[in-house]
Amino acid sequence: MTETPALPALWPAPLADGTVHATVTVPGSKSVTNRALVLAALAAEPGWVRRPLRSRDSQLMSDALRALGVGIEETVSSSSAGDGAGGEAWRIIPAALHGPTTVDVGNAGTVMRFLPPVATLADGDIRFDGDPRSYERPLGQVITALRTLGARIDDDGRGALPMTVQGGGALEGGTVEIDASNSSQFVSALLLSAPRFNQGVEVRHVGGKLPSMPHIRMTVEMLRAAGAQVDTPEAGGEKDVWRVTPGALLGRDMVVEPDLSNAQPFLAAALITGGTVTIPDWPRRTTQPGDALRRIFTEMGGSCELTDAGLVFTGTGKIHGIDVDLSEVGELTPGIAAVAALADSDSVLRGVAHLRLHETDRLAALTKEINALGGDVTETPDGLRIRPRRMHGGTFHTYDDHRMATAGAVIGLAVEGVQIENVATTAKTLPDFPKMWTDMLAGDADGSGAPGAGAGA
């Protein structure tokens, strides 16, 4: 990744001085990249991950897998499949997993949850540590489930990081009950490694409504693409029960889709300014939650069309409030809240109580920061009520949360004097966001200012 200039502690969010017209190439999906890395590392033969996201979260995942013994060769190549997926590609070379080593999870949910099951397959102790916020994020359900399946884990009774997985080279597996109502990643974590468990796994969710179901569907589809046999509720199985049969995973040539959730602030810019933004390579079929933006932002006043050039989204400059259940697409909440604060009517965002346990308490953070700019946001038991008000400039704090930073930039399009504290946190999943943002406002119609080619899109 090319080195970018240091960013100021308070980044002045640019005010839009007209309609936005730009083509923005967004980098690859973090969710797809990190799942692809895990599956390739557990495969029986080498494979490729093409157009990977190069960001803090994906770097933490690749560094951790390397520490466990996996070979990852970063290259620039042309696609052998003739599908235009040339560019950056990582060749993943599986190996016998081993310790002792320490895995730095940062504040990446996928790393802290997906890799402990992988570590049970290693020989030796694997210690997991991370940023201070990672100690507060829920992990106990994964720890308890792994113990049920035969793992030995030392967490000093915390049910959280830091902890040590005492890898025995294999895991028995079997049936386990888990309450994944706080995070769908609990289910995905167990499913991804399950083909390597002696008995596979049967995961039974026994809690409240599962959030972010598209991410579980993503996990299942990627497992099947790697040769795993997975029985799911959608395939006629029992409700909230997933079964993975033990077996070898195949080394595949996997192409990472653009991160549709990271397209959100750029689509919001078109909606707010009455302009047009095109996102190249938007898939016509996907499990990514970000695809819901086509419906949600259309209901809020825009229009979109899937074309050969990509997704073309156009705004009218009028923004309507929305009453919407975001339980399956909770990661979109900060951006939708930012747009809703600029709407012509009230909005209610529901089904996202689990966001209190994300990178930060996103519901409390959005309420505090939007209200500090003169907005009127109230927390509800499972979401937010937003009453648009005339807002003013001020500091928008991010709490080391990338989606808070992009939400602040969205508000800054229409509110003069907004300054984003620690905009550099966007590097978690969206490298070079400040440059992408200013290029978009300048009408960079060829996407050359985006990190697409240079950052693994």
Tab-separated table of N, CA and C in Angstrom, residues 142-253:
chain	number	residue	atom	x	y	z
A	142	VAL	N	-18.085	-17.597	21.650
A	142	VAL	CA	-17.143	-18.368	20.834
A	142	VAL	C	-16.250	-19.217	21.731
A	143	ILE	N	-15.771	-18.638	22.814
A	143	ILE	CA	-14.899	-19.371	23.735
A	143	ILE	C	-15.622	-20.579	24.318
A	144	THR	N	-16.848	-20.356	24.807
A	144	THR	CA	-17.629	-21.452	25.393
A	144	THR	C	-17.917	-22.527	24.366
A	145	ALA	N	-18.279	-22.124	23.147
A	145	ALA	CA	-18.580	-23.097	22.097
A	145	ALA	C	-17.363	-23.938	21.760
A	146	LEU	N	-16.194	-23.302	21.654
A	146	LEU	CA	-14.982	-24.054	21.327
A	146	LEU	C	-14.633	-25.042	22.434
A	147	ARG	N	-14.834	-24.654	23.688
A	147	ARG	CA	-14.594	-25.592	24.781
A	147	ARG	C	-15.531	-26.785	24.683
A	148	THR	N	-16.786	-26.529	24.339
A	148	THR	CA	-17.753	-27.618	24.173
A	148	THR	C	-17.304	-28.584	23.087
A	149	LEU	N	-16.667	-28.042	22.072
A	149	LEU	CA	-16.219	-28.865	20.942
A	149	LEU	C	-14.868	-29.521	21.196
A	150	GLY	N	-14.257	-29.265	22.366
A	150	GLY	CA	-13.030	-29.957	22.733
A	150	GLY	C	-11.798	-29.095	22.875
A	151	ALA	N	-11.922	-27.772	22.735
A	151	ALA	CA	-10.749	-26.897	22.791
A	151	ALA	C	-10.350	-26.594	24.227
A	152	ARG	N	-9.068	-26.277	24.404
A	152	ARG	CA	-8.551	-25.813	25.694
A	152	ARG	C	-8.156	-24.350	25.531
A	153	ILE	N	-8.780	-23.491	26.329
A	153	ILE	CA	-8.576	-22.048	26.210
A	153	ILE	C	-8.385	-21.466	27.603
A	154	ASP	N	-7.372	-20.651	27.750
A	154	ASP	CA	-7.084	-19.972	29.027
A	154	ASP	C	-7.430	-18.495	28.865
A	155	ASP	N	-8.528	-18.069	29.498
A	155	ASP	CA	-8.923	-16.662	29.441
A	155	ASP	C	-9.090	-16.073	30.833
A	156	ASP	N	-8.603	-16.791	31.863
A	156	ASP	CA	-8.718	-16.332	33.250
A	156	ASP	C	-10.157	-16.031	33.636
A	157	GLY	N	-11.103	-16.728	33.002
A	157	GLY	CA	-12.511	-16.586	33.351
A	157	GLY	C	-13.173	-15.335	32.825
A	158	ARG	N	-12.492	-14.569	31.957
A	158	ARG	CA	-13.049	-13.303	31.469
A	158	ARG	C	-14.111	-13.509	30.401
A	159	GLY	N	-13.986	-14.565	29.619
A	159	GLY	CA	-14.857	-14.722	28.454
A	159	GLY	C	-14.563	-13.660	27.413
A	160	ALA	N	-13.337	-13.173	27.408
A	160	ALA	CA	-12.957	-12.072	26.519
A	160	ALA	C	-11.444	-12.096	26.354
A	161	LEU	N	-10.958	-11.230	25.471
A	161	LEU	CA	-9.518	-11.070	25.298
A	161	LEU	C	-8.919	-10.345	26.503
A	162	PRO	N	-7.598	-10.535	26.740
A	162	PRO	CA	-6.688	-11.448	26.048
A	162	PRO	C	-6.897	-12.885	26.500
A	163	MET	N	-6.457	-13.833	25.660
A	163	MET	CA	-6.626	-15.253	25.982
A	163	MET	C	-5.596	-16.059	25.198
A	164	THR	N	-5.453	-17.323	25.585
A	164	THR	CA	-4.541	-18.234	24.903
A	164	THR	C	-5.279	-19.505	24.521
A	165	VAL	N	-5.211	-19.860	23.250
A	165	VAL	CA	-5.754	-21.125	22.762
A	165	VAL	C	-4.621	-22.139	22.775
A	166	GLN	N	-4.825	-23.241	23.503
A	166	GLN	CA	-3.809	-24.296	23.587
A	166	GLN	C	-4.063	-25.291	22.458
A	167	GLY	N	-3.483	-24.980	21.306
A	167	GLY	CA	-3.738	-25.789	20.125
A	167	GLY	C	-3.214	-27.206	20.260
A	168	GLY	N	-4.050	-28.164	19.861
A	168	GLY	CA	-3.662	-29.570	19.933
A	168	GLY	C	-3.488	-30.219	18.580
A	169	GLY	N	-3.525	-29.420	17.512
A	169	GLY	CA	-3.348	-29.967	16.179
A	169	GLY	C	-4.629	-30.459	15.544
A	170	ALA	N	-5.699	-30.538	16.315
A	170	ALA	CA	-6.995	-30.999	15.797
A	170	ALA	C	-8.069	-30.605	16.802
A	171	LEU	N	-9.325	-30.672	16.361
A	171	LEU	CA	-10.461	-30.417	17.253
A	171	LEU	C	-11.528	-31.449	16.943
A	172	GLU	N	-12.140	-31.994	17.993
A	172	GLU	CA	-13.110	-33.056	17.792
A	172	GLU	C	-14.350	-32.563	17.050
A	173	GLY	N	-14.869	-31.391	17.466
A	173	GLY	CA	-16.084	-30.893	16.824
A	173	GLY	C	-17.324	-31.558	17.379
A	174	GLY	N	-18.437	-31.452	16.654
A	174	GLY	CA	-19.700	-32.026	17.099
A	174	GLY	C	-20.790	-30.975	17.142
A	175	THR	N	-21.718	-31.137	18.089
A	175	THR	CA	-22.883	-30.259	18.189
A	175	THR	C	-22.668	-29.240	19.297
A	176	VAL	N	-23.077	-27.986	19.031
A	176	VAL	CA	-22.902	-26.938	20.025
A	176	VAL	C	-24.050	-25.942	19.918
A	177	GLU	N	-24.506	-25.458	21.067
A	177	GLU	CA	-25.517	-24.405	21.111
A	177	GLU	C	-24.824	-23.085	21.403
A	178	ILE	N	-25.302	-22.035	20.761
A	178	ILE	CA	-24.658	-20.725	20.891
A	178	ILE	C	-25.715	-19.638	20.775
A	179	ASP	N	-25.573	-18.586	21.567
A	179	ASP	CA	-26.431	-17.414	21.450
A	179	ASP	C	-25.671	-16.374	20.634
A	180	ALA	N	-26.042	-16.247	19.367
A	180	ALA	CA	-25.353	-15.323	18.454
A	180	ALA	C	-26.158	-14.055	18.219
A	181	SER	N	-27.053	-13.715	19.155
A	181	SER	CA	-27.883	-12.531	18.965
A	181	SER	C	-27.084	-11.240	19.039
A	182	ASN	N	-25.866	-11.293	19.609
A	182	ASN	CA	-25.015	-10.098	19.654
A	182	ASN	C	-24.159	-9.943	18.410
A	183	SER	N	-23.905	-11.033	17.691
A	183	SER	CA	-23.077	-10.950	16.497
A	183	SER	C	-23.211	-12.217	15.662
A	184	SER	N	-23.514	-12.036	14.380
A	184	SER	CA	-23.555	-13.181	13.469
A	184	SER	C	-22.166	-13.788	13.296
A	185	GLN	N	-21.124	-13.039	13.637
A	185	GLN	CA	-19.758	-13.559	13.492
A	185	GLN	C	-19.515	-14.778	14.372
A	186	PHE	N	-20.290	-14.938	15.455
A	186	PHE	CA	-20.131	-16.119	16.297
A	186	PHE	C	-20.420	-17.387	15.493
A	187	VAL	N	-21.477	-17.349	14.681
A	187	VAL	CA	-21.830	-18.500	13.847
A	187	VAL	C	-20.779	-18.694	12.757
A	188	SER	N	-20.452	-17.620	12.037
A	188	SER	CA	-19.480	-17.721	10.950
A	188	SER	C	-18.137	-18.255	11.448
A	189	ALA	N	-17.736	-17.834	12.652
A	189	ALA	CA	-16.444	-18.267	13.192
A	189	ALA	C	-16.361	-19.782	13.281
A	190	LEU	N	-17.430	-20.406	13.747
A	190	LEU	CA	-17.424	-21.862	13.906
A	190	LEU	C	-17.566	-22.574	12.571
A	191	LEU	N	-18.349	-22.008	11.669
A	191	LEU	CA	-18.571	-22.660	10.383
A	191	LEU	C	-17.317	-22.673	9.518
A	192	LEU	N	-16.546	-21.588	9.518
A	192	LEU	CA	-15.408	-21.477	8.610
A	192	LEU	C	-14.370	-22.567	8.830
A	193	SER	N	-14.103	-22.914	10.079
A	193	SER	CA	-13.087	-23.935	10.369
A	193	SER	C	-13.678	-25.333	10.454
A	194	ALA	N	-14.990	-25.466	10.457
A	194	ALA	CA	-15.651	-26.743	10.733
A	194	ALA	C	-15.268	-27.887	9.805
A	195	PRO	N	-15.000	-27.643	8.507
A	195	PRO	CA	-14.611	-28.787	7.675
A	195	PRO	C	-13.358	-29.496	8.174
A	196	ARG	N	-12.526	-28.804	8.940
A	196	ARG	CA	-11.290	-29.392	9.458
A	196	ARG	C	-11.483	-30.058	10.828
A	197	PHE	N	-12.653	-29.895	11.447
A	197	PHE	CA	-12.920	-30.572	12.715
A	197	PHE	C	-13.192	-32.059	12.430
A	198	ASN	N	-12.818	-32.927	13.366
A	198	ASN	CA	-12.968	-34.363	13.139
A	198	ASN	C	-14.403	-34.766	12.831
A	199	GLN	N	-15.361	-34.164	13.547
A	199	GLN	CA	-16.772	-34.471	13.330
A	199	GLN	C	-17.504	-33.360	12.579
A	200	GLY	N	-16.779	-32.390	12.048
A	200	GLY	CA	-17.472	-31.226	11.508
A	200	GLY	C	-18.137	-30.481	12.636
A	201	VAL	N	-19.256	-29.816	12.357
A	201	VAL	CA	-19.945	-29.098	13.420
A	201	VAL	C	-21.426	-28.980	13.110
A	202	GLU	N	-22.218	-28.976	14.164
A	202	GLU	CA	-23.631	-28.599	14.077
A	202	GLU	C	-23.818	-27.434	15.037
A	203	VAL	N	-24.086	-26.254	14.499
A	203	VAL	CA	-24.250	-25.044	15.298
A	203	VAL	C	-25.737	-24.756	15.441
A	204	ARG	N	-26.190	-24.647	16.682
A	204	ARG	CA	-27.601	-24.343	16.971
A	204	ARG	C	-27.673	-22.989	17.677
A	205	HIS	N	-28.285	-22.034	17.020
A	205	HIS	CA	-28.489	-20.724	17.644
A	205	HIS	C	-29.701	-20.800	18.552
A	206	VAL	N	-29.522	-20.397	19.830
A	206	VAL	CA	-30.595	-20.547	20.817
A	206	VAL	C	-31.011	-19.219	21.432
A	207	GLY	N	-30.566	-18.104	20.893
A	207	GLY	CA	-30.879	-16.803	21.474
A	207	GLY	C	-31.980	-16.090	20.717
A	208	GLY	N	-31.956	-14.747	20.821
A	208	GLY	CA	-32.945	-13.920	20.143
A	208	GLY	C	-32.667	-13.843	18.650
A	209	LYS	N	-33.267	-12.862	18.011
A	209	LYS	CA	-33.146	-12.740	16.561
A	209	LYS	C	-31.688	-12.557	16.150
A	210	LEU	N	-31.288	-13.310	15.137
A	210	LEU	CA	-29.914	-13.207	14.633
A	210	LEU	C	-29.762	-11.930	13.825
A	211	PRO	N	-28.740	-11.126	14.133
A	211	PRO	CA	-28.473	-9.947	13.307
A	211	PRO	C	-27.606	-10.313	12.106
A	212	SER	N	-27.614	-9.457	11.101
A	212	SER	CA	-26.670	-9.557	9.979
A	212	SER	C	-26.675	-10.925	9.307
A	213	MET	N	-27.873	-11.458	9.035
A	213	MET	CA	-27.958	-12.748	8.366
A	213	MET	C	-27.239	-12.786	7.019
A	214	PRO	N	-27.180	-11.681	6.251
A	214	PRO	CA	-26.430	-11.761	4.990
A	214	PRO	C	-24.979	-12.198	5.179
A	215	HIS	N	-24.381	-11.853	6.316
A	215	HIS	CA	-22.995	-12.262	6.545
A	215	HIS	C	-22.885	-13.763	6.773
A	216	ILE	N	-23.887	-14.375	7.409
A	216	ILE	CA	-23.871	-15.836	7.552
A	216	ILE	C	-24.071	-16.482	6.192
A	217	ARG	N	-24.960	-15.919	5.373
A	217	ARG	CA	-25.146	-16.467	4.018
A	217	ARG	C	-23.857	-16.349	3.211
A	218	MET	N	-23.136	-15.251	3.396
A	218	MET	CA	-21.842	-15.081	2.729
A	218	MET	C	-20.889	-16.203	3.131
A	219	THR	N	-20.819	-16.485	4.436
A	219	THR	CA	-19.954	-17.552	4.925
A	219	THR	C	-20.324	-18.886	4.300
A	220	VAL	N	-21.612	-19.192	4.273
A	220	VAL	CA	-22.079	-20.478	3.725
A	220	VAL	C	-21.737	-20.587	2.243
A	221	GLU	N	-22.009	-19.542	1.486
A	221	GLU	CA	-21.732	-19.593	0.047
A	221	GLU	C	-20.243	-19.755	-0.227
A	222	MET	N	-19.413	-19.082	0.555
A	222	MET	CA	-17.971	-19.190	0.344
A	222	MET	C	-17.460	-20.570	0.764
A	223	LEU	N	-18.003	-21.142	1.817
A	223	LEU	CA	-17.657	-22.509	2.189
A	223	LEU	C	-18.006	-23.480	1.065
A	224	ARG	N	-19.187	-23.356	0.533
A	224	ARG	CA	-19.598	-24.258	-0.553
A	224	ARG	C	-18.718	-24.081	-1.780
A	225	ALA	N	-18.336	-22.833	-2.066
A	225	ALA	CA	-17.463	-22.593	-3.216
A	225	ALA	C	-16.098	-23.252	-3.024
A	226	ALA	N	-15.704	-23.436	-1.750
A	226	ALA	CA	-14.432	-24.089	-1.448
A	226	ALA	C	-14.577	-25.595	-1.301
A	227	GLY	N	-15.761	-26.134	-1.610
A	227	GLY	CA	-15.963	-27.578	-1.614
A	227	GLY	C	-16.580	-28.161	-0.369
A	228	ALA	N	-16.983	-27.340	0.597
A	228	ALA	CA	-17.563	-27.853	1.837
A	228	ALA	C	-19.036	-28.196	1.643
A	229	GLN	N	-19.492	-29.171	2.410
A	229	GLN	CA	-20.915	-29.519	2.433
A	229	GLN	C	-21.552	-28.844	3.641
A	230	VAL	N	-22.514	-27.949	3.384
A	230	VAL	CA	-23.150	-27.177	4.445
A	230	VAL	C	-24.661	-27.296	4.303
A	231	ASP	N	-25.325	-27.721	5.363
A	231	ASP	CA	-26.792	-27.749	5.404
A	231	ASP	C	-27.252	-26.547	6.219
A	232	THR	N	-28.224	-25.811	5.685
A	232	THR	CA	-28.644	-24.558	6.300
A	232	THR	C	-30.159	-24.493	6.426
A	233	PRO	N	-30.660	-23.566	7.280
A	233	PRO	CA	-32.115	-23.376	7.353
A	233	PRO	C	-32.716	-23.015	5.998
A	234	GLU	N	-31.989	-22.222	5.195
A	234	GLU	CA	-32.508	-21.809	3.894
A	234	GLU	C	-32.673	-22.993	2.951
A	235	ALA	N	-31.908	-24.067	3.202
A	235	ALA	CA	-31.979	-25.248	2.333
A	235	ALA	C	-32.982	-26.265	2.858
A	236	GLY	N	-33.859	-25.845	3.751
A	236	GLY	CA	-34.891	-26.731	4.269
A	236	GLY	C	-34.532	-27.396	5.579
A	237	GLY	N	-33.410	-26.990	6.170
A	237	GLY	CA	-33.016	-27.565	7.449
A	237	GLY	C	-33.781	-26.935	8.601
A	238	GLU	N	-33.424	-27.353	9.830
A	238	GLU	CA	-34.089	-26.805	11.005
A	238	GLU	C	-33.796	-25.312	11.120
A	239	LYS	N	-34.725	-24.599	11.756
A	239	LYS	CA	-34.544	-23.173	11.952
A	239	LYS	C	-33.313	-22.905	12.821
A	240	ASP	N	-32.459	-21.985	12.355
A	240	ASP	CA	-31.287	-21.544	13.108
A	240	ASP	C	-30.343	-22.692	13.454
A	241	VAL	N	-30.201	-23.635	12.535
A	241	VAL	CA	-29.250	-24.731	12.708
A	241	VAL	C	-28.433	-24.864	11.424
A	242	TRP	N	-27.099	-24.932	11.584
A	242	TRP	CA	-26.195	-25.095	10.440
A	242	TRP	C	-25.327	-26.319	10.695
A	243	ARG	N	-25.170	-27.151	9.665
A	243	ARG	CA	-24.334	-28.353	9.788
A	243	ARG	C	-23.270	-28.329	8.704
A	244	VAL	N	-22.030	-28.543	9.109
A	244	VAL	CA	-20.903	-28.625	8.172
A	244	VAL	C	-20.274	-30.008	8.317
A	245	THR	N	-20.158	-30.718	7.197
A	245	THR	CA	-19.575	-32.054	7.178
A	245	THR	C	-18.055	-31.967	7.108
A	246	PRO	N	-17.337	-32.817	7.853
A	246	PRO	CA	-15.875	-32.774	7.757
A	246	PRO	C	-15.399	-33.178	6.363
A	247	GLY	N	-14.323	-32.544	5.923
A	247	GLY	CA	-13.785	-32.850	4.606
A	247	GLY	C	-12.751	-31.828	4.198
A	248	ALA	N	-12.036	-32.147	3.128
A	248	ALA	CA	-10.975	-31.260	2.654
A	248	ALA	C	-11.559	-30.052	1.945
A	249	LEU	N	-10.976	-28.898	2.202
A	249	LEU	CA	-11.315	-27.686	1.452
A	249	LEU	C	-10.394	-27.581	0.239
A	250	LEU	N	-10.935	-27.097	-0.852
A	250	LEU	CA	-10.184	-26.998	-2.095
A	250	LEU	C	-9.524	-25.634	-2.219
A	251	GLY	N	-8.352	-25.602	-2.796
A	251	GLY	CA	-7.714	-24.327	-3.089
A	251	GLY	C	-8.392	-23.696	-4.289
A	252	ARG	N	-8.978	-22.565	-4.118
A	252	ARG	CA	-9.771	-21.933	-5.172
A	252	ARG	C	-9.131	-20.633	-5.646
A	253	ASP	N	-9.637	-20.139	-6.756
A	253	ASP	CA	-9.261	-18.839	-7.287
A	253	ASP	C	-10.427	-17.906	-6.977
